[in-house]
Coordinates of C-alpha atoms in Angstrom, one line a residue:
X1 CA -13.0 8.5 8.9
X2 CA -11.3 6.4 6.1
X3 CA -10.4 3.4 8.0
X4 CA -14.5 3.3 8.4
X5 CA -15.3 3.9 4.8
X6 CA -12.9 1.0 4.3
X7 CA -14.7 -1.5 6.2
X8 CA -18.1 -0.1 4.8
X9 CA -18.9 -3.0 2.3
X10 CA -18.5 -6.8 3.1
X11 CA -15.1 -6.8 5.2
X12 CA -12.8 -9.2 4.9
X13 CA -10.1 -10.7 7.2
X14 CA -7.5 -9.2 4.2
X15 CA -9.2 -6.3 4.8
X16 CA -8.3 -6.0 8.3
X17 CA -5.1 -6.7 7.6
X18 CA -4.3 -3.9 5.1
X19 CA -6.1 -1.2 7.1
X20 CA -3.4 -2.4 9.6
X21 CA -0.5 -2.0 6.7
X22 CA -2.2 1.4 5.0
X23 CA -4.2 3.2 7.9
X24 CA -1.5 2.7 10.9
X25 CA 0.6 5.7 12.0
X26 CA 4.1 4.5 11.0
X27 CA 7.3 6.4 13.2
X28 CA 9.2 3.3 12.7
X29 CA 9.7 0.2 10.5
X30 CA 9.0 -2.1 13.0
X31 CA 5.0 -3.0 12.0
X32 CA 6.4 -3.6 8.0
X33 CA 9.5 -6.3 9.5
X34 CA 6.6 -7.8 11.6
X35 CA 4.5 -8.3 8.9
X36 CA 6.5 -9.6 6.3
X37 CA 7.3 -12.1 9.0
X38 CA 3.8 -12.9 9.7
X39 CA 3.2 -13.5 6.2
X40 CA 6.3 -15.8 6.2
X41 CA 5.6 -17.3 9.0
X42 CA 2.0 -18.8 8.5
X43 CA 2.9 -21.0 5.7
X44 CA 4.4 -22.8 8.1
X45 CA 1.2 -24.4 9.8
X46 CA 2.8 -23.4 13.5
X47 CA 0.7 -21.4 16.1
X48 CA 2.8 -20.9 18.9
X49 CA 6.2 -18.9 17.3
X50 CA 8.8 -18.4 20.1
X51 CA 10.6 -14.8 20.1
X52 CA 13.4 -16.8 18.8
X53 CA 12.0 -18.1 15.9
X54 CA 10.1 -14.2 15.2
X55 CA 13.5 -12.9 15.3
X56 CA 15.0 -14.8 12.4
X57 CA 12.6 -13.3 9.4
X58 CA 11.9 -10.1 11.4
X59 CA 16.0 -9.4 11.4
X60 CA 16.1 -10.3 8.0
X61 CA 13.8 -8.1 7.0
X62 CA 15.0 -5.0 8.3
X63 CA 18.7 -6.1 8.0
X64 CA 17.6 -5.9 4.4
X65 CA 16.3 -2.5 4.4
X66 CA 19.3 -1.1 6.7
X67 CA 21.4 -1.8 3.6
X68 CA 18.9 0.3 1.1
X69 CA 17.8 3.3 3.5
X70 CA 20.1 3.8 6.9
X71 CA 17.3 6.1 8.3
X72 CA 14.4 3.1 9.5
X73 CA 13.0 5.3 12.4
X74 CA 12.1 9.1 13.4
X75 CA 13.6 8.0 16.8
X76 CA 17.3 9.9 17.3
X77 CA 18.8 6.4 17.9
X78 CA 17.5 2.4 18.8
X79 CA 19.9 0.0 20.0
X80 CA 18.0 -2.7 18.6
X81 CA 18.7 -0.9 15.0
X82 CA 22.4 -0.2 15.8
X83 CA 22.5 -4.0 16.8
X84 CA 21.0 -4.8 12.9
X85 CA 23.5 -2.1 11.5
X86 CA 26.6 -3.8 13.3
X87 CA 25.6 -7.2 11.9
X88 CA 25.3 -5.7 8.8
X89 CA 29.5 -4.4 9.1
X90 CA 30.0 -8.2 10.4
X91 CA 30.7 -6.3 13.8
X92 CA 28.7 -8.9 15.9
X93 CA 27.4 -12.6 15.2
X94 CA 24.0 -13.8 13.8
X95 CA 24.0 -15.5 17.4
X96 CA 24.3 -12.2 18.7
X97 CA 21.7 -10.5 16.9
X98 CA 19.4 -12.7 17.3
X99 CA 19.7 -12.6 21.1
X100 CA 19.4 -8.6 20.5
X101 CA 16.6 -8.8 18.5
X102 CA 14.7 -11.0 21.1
X103 CA 15.3 -8.7 24.2
X104 CA 14.9 -5.7 22.3
X105 CA 13.4 -5.8 19.0
X106 CA 9.5 -6.4 20.1
X107 CA 9.5 -3.8 22.7
X108 CA 7.0 -1.8 21.3
X109 CA 5.4 -3.4 17.9
X110 CA 4.1 -6.8 19.0
X111 CA 1.6 -4.4 21.4
X112 CA 0.9 -1.8 19.0
X113 CA 0.0 -3.6 15.6
X114 CA -3.2 -3.8 15.5
X115 CA -3.6 -0.3 16.6
X116 CA -5.8 1.7 14.4
X117 CA -6.7 5.5 15.1
X118 CA -10.2 5.0 15.8
X119 CA -9.1 2.3 17.8
X120 CA -7.8 -1.5 17.3
X121 CA -8.7 -3.5 14.7
X122 CA -11.8 -5.8 14.8
X123 CA -9.8 -9.0 13.9
X124 CA -6.5 -10.0 15.5
X125 CA -3.8 -11.8 13.6
X126 CA -2.0 -13.3 16.8
X127 CA -2.0 -13.0 20.4
X128 CA 1.1 -11.9 22.4
X129 CA 2.0 -14.3 25.0
X130 CA 5.4 -13.2 25.4
X131 CA 4.3 -13.3 29.4
X132 CA 2.8 -16.6 29.4
X133 CA 4.4 -19.8 29.1
X134 CA 5.1 -19.9 25.2
X135 CA 7.1 -16.9 25.4
X136 CA 6.1 -15.7 22.3
X137 CA 2.9 -15.6 19.6
X138 CA 0.4 -17.2 18.7
X139 CA -1.0 -17.4 15.1
X140 CA -4.8 -16.6 15.2
X141 CA -7.2 -18.7 12.7
X142 CA -7.6 -15.0 11.0
X143 CA -3.6 -15.3 9.8
X144 CA -4.3 -18.8 8.2
X145 CA -7.5 -18.3 7.0
X146 CA -6.0 -15.0 5.3
X147 CA -2.5 -17.0 3.6
X148 CA -5.5 -19.2 2.3
X149 CA -7.3 -16.0 0.5
X150 CA -6.8 -15.2 -3.2
X151 CA -5.0 -12.3 -2.3
X152 CA -2.0 -13.5 -0.2
X153 CA 0.1 -13.4 -3.1
X154 CA -0.4 -9.5 -3.1
X155 CA 0.1 -8.7 0.4
X156 CA 4.0 -8.9 0.7
X157 CA 4.3 -6.6 -1.9
X158 CA 1.6 -4.5 -0.4
X159 CA 3.6 -4.0 2.7
X160 CA 6.9 -3.8 0.8
X161 CA 5.8 -1.2 -1.2
X162 CA 4.3 0.8 2.0
X163 CA 7.8 0.6 3.6
X164 CA 9.5 1.6 0.6
X165 CA 7.7 5.4 0.7
X166 CA 8.4 5.9 4.1
X167 CA 11.6 5.2 4.5
X168 CA 11.9 7.3 1.6
X169 CA 10.9 10.3 3.2
X170 CA 12.9 9.4 5.9
X171 CA 16.0 8.9 4.2
X172 CA 15.5 12.9 2.4
X173 CA 14.1 14.2 5.6
X174 CA 10.9 14.8 4.5
X175 CA 7.8 14.4 6.3
X176 CA 6.2 11.7 5.1
X177 CA 3.0 13.7 4.4
X178 CA 4.9 16.3 2.6
X179 CA 6.9 13.5 0.2
X180 CA 6.1 14.8 -3.6
X181 CA 5.3 11.5 -5.5
X182 CA 5.8 10.9 -9.6
X183 CA 4.9 8.2 -11.4
X184 CA 7.0 7.3 -14.8
X185 CA 4.7 5.2 -17.2
X186 CA 7.9 3.6 -19.2
X187 CA 9.0 1.8 -16.1
X188 CA 5.4 1.9 -14.0
X189 CA 7.5 3.0 -11.2
X190 CA 6.6 5.7 -8.7
X191 CA 9.7 8.0 -7.6
X192 CA 10.8 11.6 -6.2
X193 CA 13.4 13.5 -6.3
X194 CA 16.5 14.4 -3.7
X195 CA 17.5 18.1 -2.7
X196 CA 19.4 17.4 -5.7
X197 CA 16.9 17.0 -7.6
X198 CA 18.4 13.6 -8.2
X199 CA 15.3 11.2 -9.6
X200 CA 15.2 8.0 -7.0
X201 CA 13.5 5.4 -7.6
X202 CA 10.5 4.5 -4.8
X203 CA 8.3 1.6 -5.8
X204 CA 5.8 -0.2 -8.0
X205 CA 2.8 2.2 -8.6
X206 CA 1.1 -1.5 -8.8
X207 CA 2.4 -2.6 -5.2
X208 CA 1.6 0.8 -4.0
X209 CA -2.3 1.5 -5.2
X210 CA -3.3 -2.3 -4.7
X211 CA -4.2 -2.1 -1.2
X212 CA -6.2 0.8 -1.6
X213 CA -8.7 -1.2 -4.3
X214 CA -8.9 -4.5 -1.8
X215 CA -6.7 -6.4 -4.7
X216 CA -9.8 -5.7 -6.9
X217 CA -9.7 -3.8 -10.7
X218 CA -11.4 -0.6 -10.3
X219 CA -13.7 -1.2 -12.5
X220 CA -15.1 -4.6 -12.5
X221 CA -13.8 -5.8 -8.9
X222 CA -12.5 -8.6 -10.6
X223 CA -9.8 -10.5 -8.4
X224 CA -6.3 -8.8 -9.9
X225 CA -2.9 -9.4 -9.1
X226 CA 0.3 -7.6 -8.6
X227 CA 2.8 -10.4 -8.7
X228 CA 5.3 -10.4 -11.8
X229 CA 4.7 -13.0 -14.3
X230 CA 1.5 -13.5 -13.4
X231 CA -1.2 -13.8 -16.0
X232 CA -3.6 -12.2 -14.1
X233 CA -1.5 -9.6 -13.6
X234 CA -2.9 -6.0 -13.1
X235 CA -2.4 -3.0 -16.0
X236 CA -1.9 0.5 -14.9
X237 CA -4.4 2.4 -16.3
X238 CA -5.3 6.3 -16.9
X239 CA -8.6 7.1 -15.4
X240 CA -8.4 10.0 -18.0
X241 CA -7.4 8.5 -20.8
X242 CA -3.2 9.6 -22.0
X243 CA -4.6 10.6 -25.1
X244 CA -5.4 14.1 -23.5
X245 CA -2.1 14.8 -22.0
X246 CA -1.1 18.0 -22.5
X247 CA -4.1 18.6 -22.6
X248 CA -5.4 17.7 -18.6
X249 CA -2.5 18.9 -16.8
X250 CA -0.7 16.2 -15.1
X251 CA -2.6 13.2 -16.4
X252 CA 0.5 10.8 -15.0
X253 CA -0.6 12.4 -11.3
X254 CA -1.2 9.2 -9.3
X255 CA -4.7 11.1 -8.8
X256 CA -5.6 9.4 -12.3
X257 CA -3.7 6.3 -11.6
X258 CA -6.5 2.9 -11.1
X259 CA -5.5 -0.3 -11.6
X260 CA -7.6 -2.7 -14.1
X261 CA -8.4 -5.9 -15.0
X262 CA -6.0 -7.1 -18.4
X263 CA -9.8 -7.3 -20.0
X264 CA -11.3 -4.5 -18.4
X265 CA -7.9 -1.8 -19.6
X266 CA -7.4 -3.7 -23.3
X267 CA -9.6 -6.6 -23.3
X268 CA -12.4 -7.4 -27.2
X269 CA -14.2 -4.7 -25.3
X270 CA -11.7 -3.0 -23.2
X271 CA -11.6 0.7 -22.1
X272 CA -8.8 1.9 -23.9
X273 CA -8.3 5.1 -24.5
X274 CA -12.1 5.8 -24.2
X275 CA -13.6 7.8 -21.0
X276 CA -15.1 5.6 -18.2
X277 CA -18.9 6.2 -17.3
X278 CA -19.3 8.9 -15.0
X279 CA -20.5 7.1 -12.3
X280 CA -17.2 5.9 -11.8
X281 CA -16.3 9.2 -10.5
X282 CA -17.0 8.5 -7.3
X283 CA -15.2 5.3 -6.9
X284 CA -12.2 7.1 -8.2
X285 CA -12.9 10.2 -5.5
X286 CA -13.5 7.8 -2.3
X287 CA -9.8 5.5 -3.9
X288 CA -8.4 8.7 -3.6
X289 CA -9.2 9.6 0.2
X290 CA -8.2 6.2 1.1
X291 CA -5.0 7.5 0.5
X292 CA -5.7 10.8 1.3
X293 CA -6.7 10.0 4.9
X294 CA -4.5 7.4 5.7
X295 CA -1.2 8.9 6.6
X296 CA 0.2 8.1 3.3
X297 CA 3.5 9.3 2.0
X298 CA 1.3 10.1 -1.3
X299 CA -0.9 12.4 0.8
X300 CA 0.8 15.8 0.0
X301 CA 1.2 14.1 -3.7
X302 CA -2.5 14.2 -4.0
X303 CA -3.5 17.6 -2.3
X304 CA -1.2 19.2 -4.7
X305 CA -3.0 17.5 -7.3
X306 CA -6.5 17.3 -6.5
X307 CA -7.0 20.2 -3.6
X308 CA -6.6 20.9 -0.2
X309 CA -10.1 19.5 1.0
X310 CA -12.3 16.7 0.2
X311 CA -14.7 19.0 -1.5
X312 CA -12.4 20.9 -3.8
X313 CA -11.4 17.3 -4.6
X314 CA -14.2 15.7 -6.0
X315 CA -15.2 19.7 -7.6
X316 CA -11.8 18.9 -9.7
X317 CA -12.9 15.3 -10.4
X318 CA -16.2 16.3 -11.8
X319 CA -15.0 19.6 -13.9
X320 CA -11.9 17.7 -15.6
X321 CA -14.3 15.2 -15.9
X322 CA -16.2 17.6 -18.2
X323 CA -13.5 19.0 -20.0
X324 CA -12.2 15.6 -21.3
X325 CA -16.2 15.0 -22.3
X326 CA -15.9 18.1 -24.3
X327 CA -12.2 17.1 -25.6
X328 CA -12.9 13.4 -26.9
X329 CA -16.4 14.6 -27.7
X330 CA -18.0 12.4 -25.9
X331 CA -20.6 14.1 -23.9
X332 CA -23.5 12.2 -26.1
X333 CA -22.7 9.4 -24.6
X334 CA -22.7 7.2 -21.2
X335 CA -19.2 6.8 -21.5
X336 CA -17.5 2.7 -21.2
X337 CA -18.4 0.5 -18.9
X338 CA -17.1 -3.1 -18.4
X339 CA -19.4 -5.7 -19.5
X340 CA -19.6 -7.1 -15.9
X341 CA -19.3 -5.8 -12.8
X342 CA -19.3 -8.1 -9.4
X343 CA -20.7 -6.4 -6.4
X344 CA -18.6 -3.4 -5.0
X345 CA -15.9 -3.7 -2.6
X346 CA -15.2 0.0 -2.0

């Protein structure tokens, strides 16, 4: 299972968090709103969060997304979402919205937040105290540790990207596993098409891919950032270089896009338009398998681009590598490697 492989190498709190966001099955927006709320509340330092306190950011995130995409669940109706819509339309007050959120907004999400297909995560980020004296949730030490990590600045972007991909599929009435996603290298955004072939920008490529690389450079495993303006902002790199455009099919496909540190991608001894060493091919395969097996909206796109079985996808990458060697005249060397590699994380 993809979850177990994701945890195979020295799992950290952020890996367990990412597994919830990246590998959980999504039939509604609630998990994403709760995740963003937890990341927002934790820096305040309070461990006991009442439902009234939780309802403030939770409902705000949902009403913001309802303004973008009205469909936020696969269910045909939701009295809570109806209340959020009524607030957006000026039909109810903020007090009424918060009261309805407390009463109806957390019916399933608190119970199910930590669930994966293989069971509950080994690490919990809050405890359910709705039936206790606190009438809310208790944030755990693991959540407080999480927000102190270097990767913490990336996590809200990753949640938002996953949310945008899922809600776009719902908006277009496409199964989240069937939406076809493209990449625009000019603005580094992922996009899809509506039923009228209108192009719809979805989310940042960096934000969508970063979690599957655990916030690390694909080549060196150095820490990278997806925070706009960061000096450590990751580059979106073509594993098979863009110089092969029109010579190898769909070079801008998600299957071929990885996040790399600026040093690895375009530093003094960076990769630029060189072909990486063949050892990185298995790493690309594993990264793509994380996406394919995680109920991700990019799943069908990757299958269309690389093959409908794991064996076919691996064979596709290997044959593409040999073709690239021939086209680039790289068959007699070992391919590009970074000068230094940190211990592997995926």
